[in-house]
GROMACS .gro file of C-alpha atoms in nm:
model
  216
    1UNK     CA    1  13.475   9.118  11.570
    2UNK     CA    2  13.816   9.153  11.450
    3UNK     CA    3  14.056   9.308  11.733
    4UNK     CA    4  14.300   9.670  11.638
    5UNK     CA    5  14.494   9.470  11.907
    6UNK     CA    6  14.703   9.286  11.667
    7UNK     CA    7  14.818   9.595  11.430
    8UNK     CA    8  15.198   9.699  11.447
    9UNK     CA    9  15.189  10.093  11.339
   10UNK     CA   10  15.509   9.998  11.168
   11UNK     CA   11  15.457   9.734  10.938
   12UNK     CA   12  15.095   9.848  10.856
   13UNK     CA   13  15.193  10.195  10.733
   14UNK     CA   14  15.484  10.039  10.546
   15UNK     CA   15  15.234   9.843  10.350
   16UNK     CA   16  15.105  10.135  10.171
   17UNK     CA   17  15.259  10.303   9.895
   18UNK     CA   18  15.199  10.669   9.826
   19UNK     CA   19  15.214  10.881   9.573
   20UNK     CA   20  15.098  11.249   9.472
   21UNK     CA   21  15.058  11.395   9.143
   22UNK     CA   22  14.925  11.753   9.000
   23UNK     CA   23  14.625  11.691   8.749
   24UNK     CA   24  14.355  11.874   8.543
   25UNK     CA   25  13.952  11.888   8.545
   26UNK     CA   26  13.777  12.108   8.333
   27UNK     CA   27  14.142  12.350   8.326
   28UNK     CA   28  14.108  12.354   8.691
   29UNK     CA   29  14.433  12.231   8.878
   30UNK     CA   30  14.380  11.957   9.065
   31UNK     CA   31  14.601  11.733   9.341
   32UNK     CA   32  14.600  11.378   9.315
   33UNK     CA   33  14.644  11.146   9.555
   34UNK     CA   34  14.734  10.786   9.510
   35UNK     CA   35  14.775  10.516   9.786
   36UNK     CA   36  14.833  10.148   9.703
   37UNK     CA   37  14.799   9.822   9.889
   38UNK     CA   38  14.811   9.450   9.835
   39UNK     CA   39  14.626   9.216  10.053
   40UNK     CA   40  14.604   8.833  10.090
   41UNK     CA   41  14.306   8.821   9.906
   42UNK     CA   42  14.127   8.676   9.637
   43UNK     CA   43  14.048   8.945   9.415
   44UNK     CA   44  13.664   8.845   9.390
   45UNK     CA   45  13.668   8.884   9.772
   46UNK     CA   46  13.821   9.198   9.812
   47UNK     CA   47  13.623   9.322   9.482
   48UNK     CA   48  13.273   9.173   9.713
   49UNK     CA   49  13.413   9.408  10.028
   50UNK     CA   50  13.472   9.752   9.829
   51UNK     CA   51  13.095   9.695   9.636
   52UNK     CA   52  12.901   9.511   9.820
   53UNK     CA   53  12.621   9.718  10.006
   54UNK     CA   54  12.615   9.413  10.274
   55UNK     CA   55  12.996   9.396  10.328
   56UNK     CA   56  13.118   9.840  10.341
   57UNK     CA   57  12.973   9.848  10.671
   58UNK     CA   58  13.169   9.572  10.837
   59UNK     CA   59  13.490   9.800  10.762
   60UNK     CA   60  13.371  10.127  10.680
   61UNK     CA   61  13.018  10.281  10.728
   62UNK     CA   62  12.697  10.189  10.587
   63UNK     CA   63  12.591  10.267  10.269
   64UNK     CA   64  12.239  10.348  10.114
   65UNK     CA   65  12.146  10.445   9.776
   66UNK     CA   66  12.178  10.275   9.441
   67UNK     CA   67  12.543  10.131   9.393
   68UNK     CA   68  12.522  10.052   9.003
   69UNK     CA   69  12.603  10.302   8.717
   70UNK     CA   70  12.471  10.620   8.711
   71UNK     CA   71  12.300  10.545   9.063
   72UNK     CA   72  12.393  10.774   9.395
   73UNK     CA   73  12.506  10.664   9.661
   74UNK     CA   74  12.513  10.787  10.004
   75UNK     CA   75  12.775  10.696  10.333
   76UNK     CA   76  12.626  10.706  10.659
   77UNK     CA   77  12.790  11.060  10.816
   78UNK     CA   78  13.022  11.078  10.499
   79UNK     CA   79  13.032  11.145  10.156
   80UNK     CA   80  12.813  11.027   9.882
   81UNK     CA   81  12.809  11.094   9.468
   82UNK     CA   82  12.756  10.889   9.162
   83UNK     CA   83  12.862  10.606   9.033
   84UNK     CA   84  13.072  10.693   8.739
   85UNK     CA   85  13.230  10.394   8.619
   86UNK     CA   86  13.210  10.009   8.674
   87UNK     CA   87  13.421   9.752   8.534
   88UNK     CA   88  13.371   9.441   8.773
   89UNK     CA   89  13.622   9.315   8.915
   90UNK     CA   90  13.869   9.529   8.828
   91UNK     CA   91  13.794   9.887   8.884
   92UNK     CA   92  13.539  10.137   8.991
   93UNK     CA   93  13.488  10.550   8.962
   94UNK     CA   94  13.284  10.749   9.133
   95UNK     CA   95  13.216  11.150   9.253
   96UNK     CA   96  13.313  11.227   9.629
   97UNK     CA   97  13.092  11.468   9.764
   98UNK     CA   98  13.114  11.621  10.106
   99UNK     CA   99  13.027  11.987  10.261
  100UNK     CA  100  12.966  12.073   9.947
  101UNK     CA  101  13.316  11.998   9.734
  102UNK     CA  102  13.347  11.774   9.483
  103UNK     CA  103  13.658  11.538   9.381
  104UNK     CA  104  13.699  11.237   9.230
  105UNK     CA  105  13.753  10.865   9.379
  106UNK     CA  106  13.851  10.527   9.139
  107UNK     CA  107  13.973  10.218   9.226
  108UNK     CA  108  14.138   9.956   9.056
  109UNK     CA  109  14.235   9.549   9.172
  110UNK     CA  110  14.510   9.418   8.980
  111UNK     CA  111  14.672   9.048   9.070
  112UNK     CA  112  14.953   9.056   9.286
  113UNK     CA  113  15.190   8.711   9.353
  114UNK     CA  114  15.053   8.704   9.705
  115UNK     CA  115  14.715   8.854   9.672
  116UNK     CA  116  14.562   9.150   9.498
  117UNK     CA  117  14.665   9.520   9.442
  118UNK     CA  118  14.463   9.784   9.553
  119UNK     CA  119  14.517  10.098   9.386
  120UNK     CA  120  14.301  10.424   9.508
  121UNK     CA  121  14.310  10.760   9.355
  122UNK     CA  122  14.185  11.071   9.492
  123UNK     CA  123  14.181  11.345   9.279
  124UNK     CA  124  14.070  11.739   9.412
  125UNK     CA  125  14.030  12.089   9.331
  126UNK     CA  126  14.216  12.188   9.649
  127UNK     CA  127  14.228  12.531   9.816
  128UNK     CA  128  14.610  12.639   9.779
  129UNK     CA  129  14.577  12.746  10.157
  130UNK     CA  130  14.448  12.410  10.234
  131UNK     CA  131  14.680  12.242  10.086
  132UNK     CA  132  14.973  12.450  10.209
  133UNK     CA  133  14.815  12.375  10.555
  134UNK     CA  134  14.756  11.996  10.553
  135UNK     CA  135  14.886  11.876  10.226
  136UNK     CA  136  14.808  11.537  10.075
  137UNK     CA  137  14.771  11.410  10.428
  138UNK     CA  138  14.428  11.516  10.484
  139UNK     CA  139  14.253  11.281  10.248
  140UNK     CA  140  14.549  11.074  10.249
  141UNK     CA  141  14.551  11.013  10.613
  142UNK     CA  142  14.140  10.945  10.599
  143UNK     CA  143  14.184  10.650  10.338
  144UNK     CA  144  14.537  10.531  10.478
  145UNK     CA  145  14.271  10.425  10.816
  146UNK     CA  146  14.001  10.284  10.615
  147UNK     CA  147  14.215  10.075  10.401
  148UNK     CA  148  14.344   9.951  10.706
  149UNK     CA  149  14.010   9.906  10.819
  150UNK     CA  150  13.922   9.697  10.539
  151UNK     CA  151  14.264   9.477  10.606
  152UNK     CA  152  14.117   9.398  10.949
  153UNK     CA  153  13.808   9.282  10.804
  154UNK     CA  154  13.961   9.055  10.486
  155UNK     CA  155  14.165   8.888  10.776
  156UNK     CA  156  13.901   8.700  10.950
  157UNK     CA  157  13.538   8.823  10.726
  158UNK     CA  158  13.447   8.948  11.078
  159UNK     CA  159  13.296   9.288  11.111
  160UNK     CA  160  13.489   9.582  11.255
  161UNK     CA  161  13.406   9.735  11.613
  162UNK     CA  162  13.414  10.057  11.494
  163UNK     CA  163  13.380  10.195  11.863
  164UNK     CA  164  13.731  10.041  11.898
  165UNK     CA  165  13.834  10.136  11.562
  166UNK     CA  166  13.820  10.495  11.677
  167UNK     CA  167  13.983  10.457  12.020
  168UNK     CA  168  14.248  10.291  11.811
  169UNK     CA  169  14.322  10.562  11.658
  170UNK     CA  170  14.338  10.818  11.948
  171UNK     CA  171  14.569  10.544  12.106
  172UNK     CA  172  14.945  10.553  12.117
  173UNK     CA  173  14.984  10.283  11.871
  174UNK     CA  174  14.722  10.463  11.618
  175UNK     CA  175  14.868  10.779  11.675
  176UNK     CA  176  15.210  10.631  11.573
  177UNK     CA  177  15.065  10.452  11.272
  178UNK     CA  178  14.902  10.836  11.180
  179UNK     CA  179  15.211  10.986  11.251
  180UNK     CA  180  15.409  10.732  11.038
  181UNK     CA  181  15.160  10.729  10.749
  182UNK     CA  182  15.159  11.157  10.757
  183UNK     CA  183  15.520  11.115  10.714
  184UNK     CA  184  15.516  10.905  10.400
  185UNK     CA  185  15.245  11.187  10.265
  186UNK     CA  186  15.503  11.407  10.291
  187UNK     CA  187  15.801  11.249  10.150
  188UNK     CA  188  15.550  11.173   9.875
  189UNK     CA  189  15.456  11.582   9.808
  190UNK     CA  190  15.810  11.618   9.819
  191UNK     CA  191  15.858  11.365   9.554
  192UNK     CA  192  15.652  11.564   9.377
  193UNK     CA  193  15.832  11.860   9.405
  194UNK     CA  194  15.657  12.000   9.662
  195UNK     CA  195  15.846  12.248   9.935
  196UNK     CA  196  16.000  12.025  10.187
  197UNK     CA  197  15.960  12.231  10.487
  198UNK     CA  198  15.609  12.302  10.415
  199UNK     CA  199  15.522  11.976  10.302
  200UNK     CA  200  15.627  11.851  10.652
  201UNK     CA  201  15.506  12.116  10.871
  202UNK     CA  202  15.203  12.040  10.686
  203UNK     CA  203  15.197  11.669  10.792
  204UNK     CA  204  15.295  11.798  11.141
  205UNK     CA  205  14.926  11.952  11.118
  206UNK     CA  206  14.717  11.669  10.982
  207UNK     CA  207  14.899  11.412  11.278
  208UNK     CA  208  14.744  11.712  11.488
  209UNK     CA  209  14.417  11.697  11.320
  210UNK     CA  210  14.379  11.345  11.310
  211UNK     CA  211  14.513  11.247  11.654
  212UNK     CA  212  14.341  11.507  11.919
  213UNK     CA  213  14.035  11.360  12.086
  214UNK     CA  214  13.686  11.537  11.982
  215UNK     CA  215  13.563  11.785  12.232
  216UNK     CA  216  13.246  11.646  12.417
   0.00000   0.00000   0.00000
């Protein structure tokens, strides 16, 4: 198992770079989200962890269904969809489906000089008073802890505890690195030229939701 022990809520949200854009499906508005992230990997590798149906559980949940094109796929307690688009190893697309809204995942692995680029982008129909509420940060947030999820796992092919995962997260340290990460959503919608006031009172919010341990 590889130990949450050894993450500094620091430098791990500083290794992600964020970035939020307004987009278009079908003349619907939509809010894009992108996050990037290079790891010491081999880009086979990290292409093997984000596909394989073996490998997403030992970072992120399992996974049943039929991963090739035009198959569906289904996360254990999470979303599933179809399999858009599949360009191995360099990018993937597929439908996000959850209590009953659709959006819009792809990924893309690029070489880096010490590893490989991962670039995700999450792209919604949002509810305006959603997104005044939580902002980019509440998808954001949710792949900000899985990609480092999947850093924990590239670092030693071990699987995640995800037991520990979660208490990570609930923990001073993981509520820092949420905090610190809900930030940098922020200053990205701001970037955008979203409202700064809202855009942080919104982050303010998704630390909140992100951070307060489950009732029993």
């Amino acid at each position: 198992m590889t130990s949450t022990s050894t993450i500094d809520p620091v430098a791990t949200a500083g290794l992600m770079t964020r970035e939020v854009r307004d987009g278009s499906r079908d003349g619907m508005p939509t809010k894009i989200a992108v996050a990037r992230r290079t790891y010491a990997a081999d880009q086979d590798d990290l292409w093997n962890a984000l596909t394989s149906a073996e490998r997403l559980p030992r970072w992120f949940l399992p996974v049943s269904g039929d991963l090739t094109v035009g198959g569906r796929y289904q996360f254990e307690g999470q979303a599933g969809g179809l399999v858009e688009r599949c360009d191995a190893p360099e990018s993937f697309a597929v439908t996000w489906e959850f209590g009953g809204q659709v959006s819009w995942v792809r990924v893309s692995l690029s070489p880096a000089d010490d590893g490989t680029t991962l670039e995700l982008v999450h792209e919604a129909v949002v509810d305006p008073d959603f997104w005044t509420r939580y902002g980019p940060g509440a998808v954001g947030v949710g792949w900000d802890l899985g990609l480092v999820g999947l850093g924990l796992h590239l670092a030693t092919g071990s699987a995640n505890d995800a037991t520990e995962f979660e208490s990570w997260t609930l923990s001073p340290v993981g509520v820092e690195f949420v905090r610190l990460a809900s930030t940098d959503w922020a200053d990205a919608a701001i970037a955008s030229g979203e409202d700064a006031d809202q855009a942080r009172a919104a982050a303010e919010r998704t630390l909140a939701f992100y951070t307060t341990q489950p009732e029993a």
